[in-house]
Amino acid sequence: MLDLIKQLINGLQAGSIFALVALGYTMVYGIVKLINFAHGDIIMVGAYFSLMAIPMLSSVGLPLWLCAIVAAALCAILGVVTERVAYKPLRNSPRISALITAIGVSLLLQNAFMLLFSATPKPYPSIFGKDSITLGDGFTVSYITILTIVVTVVLMVLLQMFIKRTRVGKSMRAVSEDAGAAQLMGINVNNTISITFAIGSALAAVAAVLYSAAYPLIDPYMGSFLGIKAFVAAVLGGIGSIPGAMIGGFTIGIVESLTKAYISSQISDAVVFLLLILVLLIKPTGIMGKNIGEKV
């Protein structure tokens, strides 16, 4: 029983990372109906941005965890620039054009950072410490595990409140429903889309710092498979649904952890994708997705 609880907590930690990144996929798709495959590489960019910020923070005596805020700010700017330069000109083009562009941006980021930092994995310093929390009977949980889960839940609650209660959040919901009608009502659609990319990229940067602190090696290709897992989480939960992204991320993290512990670590990825197929066969829109009828 104790071992099961440990695996569930490990699954929640991994699922928290997937969920934070999945939010970027689901928000962008909900607004502009674009699968931004370059979003996974924002994780890698955020990890390198935070790594570069750590020596500067250390030199002026500031807490090292502030690198997460620096990385989030820089990745938010990168997300806005990417949307304005690569995606905005293709907004009225066939979706396949934007999809191919997203793949191109992903390859550009990977190769650019490989030229800048080489393909050799770089060690990531311990910015949160290595302390563990004892919960009784010798059951210990690392501090970074608790921090990852708590930060993820808090950020998701804040994001949900932001979208439901703020003026910008209402604009995002309006653009998601009907961009043309929203523009007629005076909403700046371009700014709303840029804000969506900025928020999604900032969350991916936070996920990058939490992931790198737990698995302290980073390289230019680290975001590829993490991005795929996060995309699967978004689709599983119902792409376009913020609570769905959270549920999808936690589900995939727990399933992956339990598979590695009790079946085989070699087939954990296969089990995750099998779960996705089964869910989509039963409910094609995902766990919390909604069927949207189209007028003919």
CSV table of C-alpha atoms in Angstrom, one decimal:
chain,number,residue,atom,x,y,z
A,1,MET,CA,0.0,0.0,0.0
A,2,LEU,CA,2.8,2.4,0.9
A,3,ASP,CA,4.5,1.6,-2.5
A,4,LEU,CA,1.2,2.3,-4.3
A,5,ILE,CA,0.9,5.7,-2.6
A,6,LYS,CA,4.5,6.6,-3.6
A,7,GLN,CA,3.8,5.7,-7.2
A,8,LEU,CA,0.6,7.8,-7.2
A,9,ILE,CA,2.5,10.8,-5.9
A,10,ASN,CA,5.2,10.2,-8.5
A,11,GLY,CA,2.5,10.1,-11.1
A,12,LEU,CA,1.0,13.3,-9.9
A,13,GLN,CA,4.4,15.0,-10.1
A,14,ALA,CA,4.9,13.9,-13.8
A,15,GLY,CA,1.3,14.6,-14.5
A,16,SER,CA,1.6,18.1,-13.2
A,17,ILE,CA,4.4,18.9,-15.8
A,18,PHE,CA,2.3,17.4,-18.6
A,19,ALA,CA,-0.8,19.4,-17.4
A,20,LEU,CA,1.1,22.7,-17.3
A,21,VAL,CA,2.4,22.2,-20.9
A,22,ALA,CA,-1.0,20.9,-22.1
A,23,LEU,CA,-2.6,24.2,-21.1
A,24,GLY,CA,-0.6,25.9,-23.8
A,25,TYR,CA,-1.9,23.4,-26.4
A,26,THR,CA,-5.5,23.6,-25.3
A,27,MET,CA,-5.6,27.4,-25.0
A,28,VAL,CA,-4.1,28.1,-28.4
A,29,TYR,CA,-6.4,25.5,-30.0
A,30,GLY,CA,-9.4,26.9,-28.3
A,31,ILE,CA,-8.7,30.4,-29.6
A,32,VAL,CA,-7.2,29.9,-33.2
A,33,LYS,CA,-7.8,26.1,-33.8
A,34,LEU,CA,-4.1,25.6,-34.2
A,35,ILE,CA,-2.1,22.6,-32.9
A,36,ASN,CA,1.1,24.5,-32.0
A,37,PHE,CA,3.7,21.7,-32.2
A,38,ALA,CA,6.5,24.2,-31.5
A,39,HIS,CA,5.0,24.5,-28.0
A,40,GLY,CA,6.9,21.5,-26.7
A,41,ASP,CA,10.2,23.2,-27.5
A,42,ILE,CA,9.2,26.1,-25.4
A,43,ILE,CA,9.9,23.8,-22.5
A,44,MET,CA,13.5,23.4,-23.7
A,45,VAL,CA,13.9,27.1,-24.3
A,46,GLY,CA,12.5,27.8,-20.8
A,47,ALA,CA,15.0,25.4,-19.3
A,48,TYR,CA,18.0,27.1,-21.0
A,49,PHE,CA,16.7,30.6,-20.2
A,50,SER,CA,16.4,29.7,-16.5
A,51,LEU,CA,19.9,28.0,-16.6
A,52,MET,CA,21.4,31.3,-18.0
A,53,ALA,CA,19.5,33.3,-15.3
A,54,ILE,CA,20.8,31.3,-12.3
A,55,PRO,CA,24.4,32.7,-12.3
A,56,MET,CA,23.1,36.3,-12.6
A,57,LEU,CA,20.7,35.8,-9.7
A,58,SER,CA,23.4,34.1,-7.6
A,59,SER,CA,25.8,37.0,-8.3
A,60,VAL,CA,23.4,39.6,-6.8
A,61,GLY,CA,22.3,37.4,-3.9
A,62,LEU,CA,18.7,36.8,-5.1
A,63,PRO,CA,16.9,33.4,-4.6
A,64,LEU,CA,17.7,31.0,-7.4
A,65,TRP,CA,14.0,30.0,-7.8
A,66,LEU,CA,13.4,33.5,-9.3
A,67,CYS,CA,14.9,32.0,-12.5
A,68,ALA,CA,11.4,30.5,-13.1
A,69,ILE,CA,9.9,34.1,-13.3
A,70,VAL,CA,12.7,35.2,-15.6
A,71,ALA,CA,12.2,32.2,-17.9
A,72,ALA,CA,8.4,32.7,-17.9
A,73,ALA,CA,8.8,36.3,-18.9
A,74,LEU,CA,11.3,35.6,-21.7
A,75,CYS,CA,9.2,32.6,-23.0
A,76,ALA,CA,6.1,34.8,-23.0
A,77,ILE,CA,7.9,37.3,-25.2
A,78,LEU,CA,9.1,34.4,-27.4
A,79,GLY,CA,5.5,33.1,-27.7
A,80,VAL,CA,4.2,36.5,-28.8
A,81,VAL,CA,6.9,37.0,-31.3
A,82,THR,CA,6.4,33.5,-32.7
A,83,GLU,CA,2.7,34.1,-33.1
A,84,ARG,CA,3.1,37.5,-34.8
A,85,VAL,CA,5.9,36.4,-37.2
A,86,ALA,CA,5.0,32.8,-38.0
A,87,TYR,CA,1.3,32.2,-37.4
A,88,LYS,CA,-0.5,35.5,-37.8
A,89,PRO,CA,0.3,35.8,-41.6
A,90,LEU,CA,-1.3,32.3,-42.0
A,91,ARG,CA,-4.4,32.9,-39.9
A,92,ASN,CA,-6.7,32.8,-42.9
A,93,SER,CA,-4.8,30.1,-44.8
A,94,PRO,CA,-5.6,26.4,-44.8
A,95,ARG,CA,-4.9,24.8,-41.4
A,96,ILE,CA,-2.3,22.5,-42.9
A,97,SER,CA,-0.1,25.6,-43.7
A,98,ALA,CA,-0.1,26.7,-40.1
A,99,LEU,CA,0.6,23.1,-38.9
A,100,ILE,CA,3.6,22.8,-41.2
A,101,THR,CA,4.8,26.2,-40.0
A,102,ALA,CA,4.5,25.0,-36.4
A,103,ILE,CA,6.7,22.0,-37.2
A,104,GLY,CA,9.2,24.3,-38.9
A,105,VAL,CA,9.3,26.6,-35.8
A,106,SER,CA,9.9,23.5,-33.7
A,107,LEU,CA,12.9,22.4,-35.8
A,108,LEU,CA,14.2,26.0,-35.9
A,109,LEU,CA,14.2,26.2,-32.1
A,110,GLN,CA,15.9,22.8,-31.6
A,111,ASN,CA,18.7,23.5,-34.1
A,112,ALA,CA,19.2,27.1,-33.0
A,113,PHE,CA,19.8,26.0,-29.4
A,114,MET,CA,21.9,23.1,-30.5
A,115,LEU,CA,24.2,25.6,-32.3
A,116,LEU,CA,24.2,27.9,-29.3
A,117,PHE,CA,24.7,25.3,-26.5
A,118,SER,CA,25.7,22.0,-28.4
A,119,ALA,CA,23.8,18.8,-28.2
A,120,THR,CA,25.7,17.7,-25.0
A,121,PRO,CA,23.3,17.6,-22.0
A,122,LYS,CA,24.0,20.2,-19.4
A,123,PRO,CA,23.6,19.7,-15.7
A,124,TYR,CA,20.9,21.7,-14.0
A,125,PRO,CA,21.7,23.1,-10.5
A,126,SER,CA,19.6,22.3,-7.5
A,127,ILE,CA,17.6,25.5,-7.0
A,128,PHE,CA,15.0,24.2,-4.5
A,129,GLY,CA,17.2,22.1,-2.4
A,130,LYS,CA,17.2,18.3,-1.9
A,131,ASP,CA,15.2,18.1,1.3
A,132,SER,CA,12.5,15.5,1.8
A,133,ILE,CA,9.3,15.7,3.8
A,134,THR,CA,8.6,12.7,6.2
A,135,LEU,CA,4.9,11.9,6.3
A,136,GLY,CA,5.2,9.1,8.9
A,137,ASP,CA,6.3,5.4,9.1
A,138,GLY,CA,9.5,6.2,7.1
A,139,PHE,CA,7.4,7.5,4.2
A,140,THR,CA,9.3,10.4,2.6
A,141,VAL,CA,8.4,12.7,-0.3
A,142,SER,CA,10.9,15.0,-1.9
A,143,TYR,CA,10.4,18.7,-1.6
A,144,ILE,CA,10.4,19.2,-5.4
A,145,THR,CA,7.6,16.7,-5.8
A,146,ILE,CA,5.3,18.5,-3.3
A,147,LEU,CA,6.3,21.8,-4.8
A,148,THR,CA,5.5,20.7,-8.4
A,149,ILE,CA,2.1,19.5,-7.5
A,150,VAL,CA,1.2,22.5,-5.4
A,151,VAL,CA,2.5,25.0,-7.9
A,152,THR,CA,0.6,23.3,-10.7
A,153,VAL,CA,-2.7,23.3,-8.9
A,154,VAL,CA,-2.4,26.9,-7.8
A,155,LEU,CA,-1.5,28.1,-11.3
A,156,MET,CA,-4.5,26.2,-12.8
A,157,VAL,CA,-6.9,27.7,-10.3
A,158,LEU,CA,-5.5,31.2,-11.0
A,159,LEU,CA,-5.8,30.6,-14.7
A,160,GLN,CA,-9.3,29.4,-14.5
A,161,MET,CA,-10.2,32.5,-12.4
A,162,PHE,CA,-8.4,34.7,-14.8
A,163,ILE,CA,-10.4,33.4,-17.8
A,164,LYS,CA,-13.8,33.4,-16.0
A,165,ARG,CA,-13.6,36.7,-14.1
A,166,THR,CA,-11.3,39.2,-15.9
A,167,ARG,CA,-12.0,41.3,-18.9
A,168,VAL,CA,-9.2,39.8,-20.9
A,169,GLY,CA,-10.4,36.3,-20.0
A,170,LYS,CA,-13.9,37.1,-21.2
A,171,SER,CA,-12.3,38.5,-24.4
A,172,MET,CA,-10.5,35.1,-24.8
A,173,ARG,CA,-13.7,33.2,-24.4
A,174,ALA,CA,-15.5,35.5,-26.9
A,175,VAL,CA,-12.8,35.1,-29.5
A,176,SER,CA,-12.9,31.3,-29.0
A,177,GLU,CA,-16.6,31.3,-29.6
A,178,ASP,CA,-16.6,33.6,-32.7
A,179,ALA,CA,-13.6,35.8,-33.6
A,180,GLY,CA,-15.6,37.8,-36.2
A,181,ALA,CA,-18.4,38.6,-33.8
A,182,ALA,CA,-15.9,39.4,-31.1
A,183,GLN,CA,-14.2,41.9,-33.3
A,184,LEU,CA,-17.5,43.6,-34.2
A,185,MET,CA,-18.1,44.0,-30.5
A,186,GLY,CA,-14.9,45.9,-30.1
A,187,ILE,CA,-12.5,43.2,-28.9
A,188,ASN,CA,-9.0,43.4,-30.2
A,189,VAL,CA,-8.6,39.9,-31.6
A,190,ASN,CA,-4.9,40.2,-32.4
A,191,ASN,CA,-4.0,41.2,-28.8
A,192,THR,CA,-6.2,38.5,-27.3
A,193,ILE,CA,-4.4,35.8,-29.4
A,194,SER,CA,-1.0,37.2,-28.4
A,195,ILE,CA,-2.0,37.1,-24.7
A,196,THR,CA,-3.1,33.5,-25.1
A,197,PHE,CA,0.3,32.6,-26.6
A,198,ALA,CA,2.1,34.5,-23.9
A,199,ILE,CA,0.3,32.8,-21.0
A,200,GLY,CA,0.7,29.3,-22.6
A,201,SER,CA,4.5,29.9,-23.1
A,202,ALA,CA,4.9,31.3,-19.6
A,203,LEU,CA,3.3,28.2,-18.1
A,204,ALA,CA,5.5,25.9,-20.2
A,205,ALA,CA,8.6,27.8,-18.9
A,206,VAL,CA,7.4,27.2,-15.3
A,207,ALA,CA,7.0,23.5,-16.2
A,208,ALA,CA,10.5,23.5,-17.6
A,209,VAL,CA,12.0,24.7,-14.4
A,210,LEU,CA,10.1,22.2,-12.3
A,211,TYR,CA,11.0,19.4,-14.6
A,212,SER,CA,14.7,20.4,-14.8
A,213,ALA,CA,14.9,20.6,-11.0
A,214,ALA,CA,13.6,17.1,-10.7
A,215,TYR,CA,15.5,15.6,-13.6
A,216,PRO,CA,18.7,17.8,-13.7
A,217,LEU,CA,19.9,17.3,-17.2
A,218,ILE,CA,18.8,19.5,-20.1
A,219,ASP,CA,19.4,19.3,-23.9
A,220,PRO,CA,18.0,20.9,-27.1
A,221,TYR,CA,15.7,17.9,-27.7
A,222,MET,CA,14.2,17.5,-24.2
A,223,GLY,CA,11.0,19.2,-25.2
A,224,SER,CA,10.1,16.9,-28.1
A,225,PHE,CA,8.8,13.9,-26.2
A,226,LEU,CA,7.5,16.0,-23.3
A,227,GLY,CA,5.6,18.1,-25.8
A,228,ILE,CA,4.0,14.9,-27.3
A,229,LYS,CA,3.0,13.6,-23.9
A,230,ALA,CA,1.5,17.0,-23.1
A,231,PHE,CA,-0.4,17.0,-26.4
A,232,VAL,CA,-1.7,13.6,-25.6
A,233,ALA,CA,-2.9,14.9,-22.2
A,234,ALA,CA,-4.7,17.8,-23.9
A,235,VAL,CA,-6.4,15.5,-26.3
A,236,LEU,CA,-7.3,13.0,-23.6
A,237,GLY,CA,-8.8,15.6,-21.4
A,238,GLY,CA,-10.6,17.3,-24.3
A,239,ILE,CA,-8.5,19.8,-26.2
A,240,GLY,CA,-9.9,23.3,-25.7
A,241,SER,CA,-10.9,22.5,-22.1
A,242,ILE,CA,-8.6,23.9,-19.3
A,243,PRO,CA,-9.9,21.5,-16.6
A,244,GLY,CA,-9.6,18.7,-19.2
A,245,ALA,CA,-5.9,19.5,-19.7
A,246,MET,CA,-5.4,19.2,-15.9
A,247,ILE,CA,-7.3,15.9,-15.8
A,248,GLY,CA,-5.5,14.5,-18.9
A,249,GLY,CA,-2.1,15.4,-17.5
A,250,PHE,CA,-2.7,13.8,-14.1
A,251,THR,CA,-4.2,10.7,-15.7
A,252,ILE,CA,-1.3,10.2,-18.0
A,253,GLY,CA,1.2,10.8,-15.2
A,254,ILE,CA,-0.4,8.3,-12.9
A,255,VAL,CA,-0.9,5.6,-15.6
A,256,GLU,CA,2.7,6.0,-16.7
A,257,SER,CA,4.0,5.7,-13.1
A,258,LEU,CA,1.9,2.7,-12.3
A,259,THR,CA,2.9,0.9,-15.5
A,260,LYS,CA,6.6,1.5,-14.8
A,261,ALA,CA,6.2,0.2,-11.3
A,262,TYR,CA,4.0,-2.8,-11.8
A,263,ILE,CA,4.3,-3.9,-15.4
A,264,SER,CA,7.3,-2.7,-17.3
A,265,SER,CA,9.0,0.6,-17.9
A,266,GLN,CA,9.6,-0.4,-21.5
A,267,ILE,CA,6.0,-0.3,-22.4
A,268,SER,CA,4.8,2.7,-20.3
A,269,ASP,CA,4.6,4.9,-23.4
A,270,ALA,CA,2.7,2.3,-25.3
A,271,VAL,CA,0.2,2.0,-22.5
A,272,VAL,CA,-0.3,5.8,-22.4
A,273,PHE,CA,-1.1,5.9,-26.1
A,274,LEU,CA,-3.3,2.9,-25.8
A,275,LEU,CA,-5.3,4.7,-23.1
A,276,LEU,CA,-5.7,7.7,-25.5
A,277,ILE,CA,-7.0,5.4,-28.2
A,278,LEU,CA,-9.5,3.7,-25.9
A,279,VAL,CA,-10.8,7.0,-24.6
A,280,LEU,CA,-11.2,8.5,-28.0
A,281,LEU,CA,-13.0,5.4,-29.3
A,282,ILE,CA,-15.5,5.8,-26.4
A,283,LYS,CA,-15.6,9.6,-26.4
A,284,PRO,CA,-14.0,11.2,-29.4
A,285,THR,CA,-14.0,14.7,-27.9
A,286,GLY,CA,-12.0,13.6,-24.9
A,287,ILE,CA,-12.9,13.3,-21.2
A,288,MET,CA,-14.3,16.8,-20.8
A,289,GLY,CA,-14.6,17.8,-24.5
A,290,LYS,CA,-17.9,18.9,-25.9
A,291,ASN,CA,-19.5,18.0,-29.2
A,292,ILE,CA,-19.9,21.1,-31.4
A,293,GLY,CA,-22.4,20.9,-34.2
A,294,GLU,CA,-21.8,22.6,-37.5
A,295,LYS,CA,-24.5,24.3,-39.5
A,296,VAL,CA,-24.8,23.2,-43.1
